Amino acid sequence: MFLNEYNESQEYNYIKIKCEMTNLSSNISKTEKTPLFGKTLSELSEIVAELKLPGFTAKQIASWLYNKEIESIDEMTNLSKKTREILSEKYCVGLSKPVKVQVSTDGTKKYLFATQHGKYIETAMIPDKERITVCVSSQVGCKMGCLFCMTGKQGFNGQLTSGEIINQLRMIDEFKSITNIVYMGMGEPFDNLDQVLKSINILTSDWGYAMSPRRITVSSIGIIPSLKRFLVESNCNVAISLHTPFENEREKLMPVQLAYPIEKVVAEIRSFDFDNQRKLSFEYIVFGGFNDTPAHVKELARLLNGVKSHINLIRFHPIPGTPLNKTNEKRLLEFKEELNKKGLLTTIRASRGQDIYAACGLLSTKGITTEA
Amino acid sequence: MDDQFLFSNNVIGLKEIANEKYCLTFKKQFGYKAGQVVQLTCNRSIEPRLYSLCSGEFDQQMEILFDLKLGGELTPKLVELNPGDRLYVSHPYGQFLRPTPEKMWWIATGTGIAPFRSMMRSGYEADKILHGARLEEQFYFSDEFKTAFGEKYVRCNSSTNEVGDFQGRVTNYIESVKSLPKDIKYYLCGRSMMVVEVRDLLIARGVPFENILSEIFF
Ligand SMILES: Cc1cc2nc3c(=O)[nH]c(=O)nc-3n(C[C@H](O)[C@H](O)[C@H](O)COP(=O)(O)OP(=O)(O)OC[C@H]3O[C@@H](n4cnc5c(N)ncnc54)[C@H](O)[C@@H]3O)c2cc1C
Ligand code: SF4
């Protein structure tokens, strides 16, 4: 079947999940209940009001969900037995353990999670000295069709809920030592903005994980209406996938260029008042001999002139059938120097987890997701 | 011109041309180029969505072809519009079509045919137009394309058995072409999976990626 024949609305109508009651990975209950994990405090307040429970129960539930490591409503022991019974009739905690973990020779791990609708997503955990960065997915597959990306080749198979996004952090071995979160896994976060913002709300609120928004970076190809909303509604860092400053090249690499040209994305960013804390970066995958010329340096300097930001150069890991060349290491270093000389703060991002296909642009669950 | 700014406009007509597929016509407020898009909504409280114009540069009205998304926010409202109702539409923008000396192939599935209909009505020539669909009624504007392009217009029919149609998907058609032209421009339009599959196939068959331009209806 062509994946574009897939009816996206089916995803949204399917609001109940198969709730795992006791043994999370294997013992799937027949009961279909709504997960509480991933609900914001205001959503929990609505639920307790609907169940005619005391208002303060919402905060208690949030605390159990996000501050303690419980896996079932029964473990919420400061709620009365009656309250737990009422909650359990319709709801469950709804956590989901990874179904597979791969470990790279450099320590990077790739986790495979099943979604509520029987599809699969990948999450990368990248250790680096004191830092533990987790790269989360925001969609199953992606609609954007970037030429250099394995996820793009998978097509779009569904949106993730905020619970499924945070589950990728909560259910990994390194959960307690995570220092940074990047929304750079499968999917385009700005194409699922409601759920992404909800997940950030839970991660950064006092009643949630109380993380600093400065430790969270959301990466996007630049969907302007969502970018505008994101800048207003969150304080997290933003990374824009640039990859070439030339319109006629970018439209061949990234079809989004036709709808939201990079000039306009940058103009939008210019018009926004970034405070000193929030970081703005541009992601730039270096394709050997294609986007690493002196003309690119010059044009980048023009495009980003006066924009306080940082350019992250990323090595290209060729994917099957790609017409693009792998990064030329010598030229990469020169390119970085030339950009720095133009006053553009530029660094090279280390490639991690390449042997387990966890590196940038390599995440995909095509085979298993389409079979599901 | 600020393409984010929405101008008040009025519906001229709405027609269901196939199951859950509609043509919406509205006042032509600005000149535009074939293949351009507009941001459009019918209610200021609903974020505008992008639509490819399917009318030609010389048409007296603007027109879009859209797919009703039952769970969607905007399209269920659009299908309830009546002539005279208020619309909010941006200045047309974008540049899918680049007039070039090279020949062109236009490849679409479903409503992705919209920008190519705009190009056809604006007098542009294509060497081949491939349209993929599963049902007879989904070959929108088929008569117009047949009249304008004759044999160059190929309907790739992946389920029903219509005489004269190519039996199979657009990818099957491309695979069946013995010698695929490499030095022409390929324009692809539709949902992401079709675009990605066709683009990969063209590249695998030796077409330089620089010659492929894709518009995805995300
Ligand atoms: C460059 C470009 C050109 C385009 N041209 C065309 C065109 O010519 N014709 C055309 O038909 N489309 C076109 N589109 C797509 C169009 O912009 C809209 O995305 C589409 O019409 C859907 O709008 P909607 O508001 O009805 O659905 P949306 O509300 O945007 O939802 C899209 C889908 O997601 C589901 N969904 C999303 N969020 C929710 C939610 N919270 N609850 C329930 N369901 C949800 C819906 O069921 C629906 O199936 C184009 C897109 C681009 C980027
Ligand atoms: S690079 Fe990002 S936006 Fe582009 S196809 Fe891959 S996941 Fe989607």
Short mmCIF file of C-alpha atoms in Angstrom, two decimals, chain A residues 1-5 9 142-147 152-156 223 225 228 251-252 255-256 258-260 264 290 321 323-324 366, chain B residues 3-4 39 47 50 69 71 93-96 98 109 134 169 171 191-194 196-197 199-200 203 209-210 212-216 218:
data_model
loop_
_atom_site.label_atom_id
_atom_site.label_comp_id
_atom_site.label_asym_id
_atom_site.label_seq_id
_atom_site.Cartn_x
_atom_site.Cartn_y
_atom_site.Cartn_z
CA MET A 1 0.00 0.00 0.00
CA PHE A 2 1.15 3.53 -0.66
CA LEU A 3 1.63 5.20 2.68
CA ASN A 4 0.05 8.36 1.36
CA GLU A 5 -3.20 6.47 1.18
CA SER A 9 -7.68 11.03 10.84
CA CYS A 142 7.75 12.37 8.63
CA LYS A 143 5.84 14.19 5.87
CA MET A 144 8.60 16.59 4.87
CA GLY A 145 10.55 14.39 2.45
CA CYS A 146 14.04 15.86 2.89
CA LEU A 147 16.35 14.27 0.34
CA GLY A 152 11.76 11.18 5.31
CA LYS A 153 11.95 8.03 3.20
CA GLN A 154 9.61 6.31 5.62
CA GLY A 155 6.73 8.69 4.91
CA PHE A 156 4.30 9.75 7.59
CA ILE A 223 7.37 25.95 9.33
CA PRO A 225 3.28 29.69 11.53
CA LYS A 228 5.98 32.04 15.47
CA GLU A 251 14.26 23.47 -2.65
CA LYS A 252 15.89 20.34 -4.12
CA PRO A 255 10.60 20.57 -0.34
CA VAL A 256 9.50 22.80 2.57
CA LEU A 258 8.72 26.07 -1.58
CA ALA A 259 6.18 26.68 1.17
CA TYR A 260 8.37 28.47 3.71
CA LYS A 264 11.40 34.31 5.31
CA PHE A 290 27.70 20.58 -2.84
CA GLY A 321 20.53 5.50 -2.93
CA PRO A 323 22.88 11.27 -4.79
CA LEU A 324 24.70 13.39 -2.18
CA LYS A 366 10.16 1.87 8.01
CA ASP B 3 2.24 36.75 2.11
CA GLN B 4 1.32 36.34 5.79
CA GLN B 39 -2.80 30.86 2.62
CA GLU B 47 -4.95 29.30 11.29
CA LEU B 50 -1.75 26.49 2.30
CA LYS B 69 -10.14 15.99 6.02
CA GLY B 71 -10.91 15.20 11.44
CA TYR B 93 3.36 33.33 -3.44
CA GLY B 94 5.99 30.70 -4.10
CA GLN B 95 7.67 29.62 -7.28
CA PHE B 96 7.07 25.95 -7.99
CA ARG B 98 10.39 27.87 -13.21
CA THR B 109 -1.18 11.89 -7.32
CA ARG B 134 -7.37 4.67 -7.73
CA ARG B 169 0.92 3.44 -10.05
CA THR B 171 6.10 4.51 -10.08
CA ARG B 191 1.55 13.68 -0.50
CA SER B 192 5.01 12.93 0.83
CA MET B 193 5.25 9.19 0.27
CA MET B 194 4.51 9.45 -3.46
CA VAL B 196 9.70 10.50 -2.01
CA GLU B 197 9.16 7.24 -3.90
CA ARG B 199 12.08 11.07 -6.51
CA ASP B 200 14.10 8.03 -5.35
CA ILE B 203 17.43 9.32 -9.05
CA PHE B 209 18.46 15.37 -8.24
CA GLU B 210 18.98 18.97 -9.35
CA ILE B 212 13.68 17.23 -9.68
CA LEU B 213 11.48 19.76 -7.93
CA SER B 214 8.93 18.53 -5.39
CA GLU B 215 5.97 20.15 -3.72
CA ILE B 216 4.62 18.22 -0.76
CA PHE B 218 2.04 18.32 4.27
#
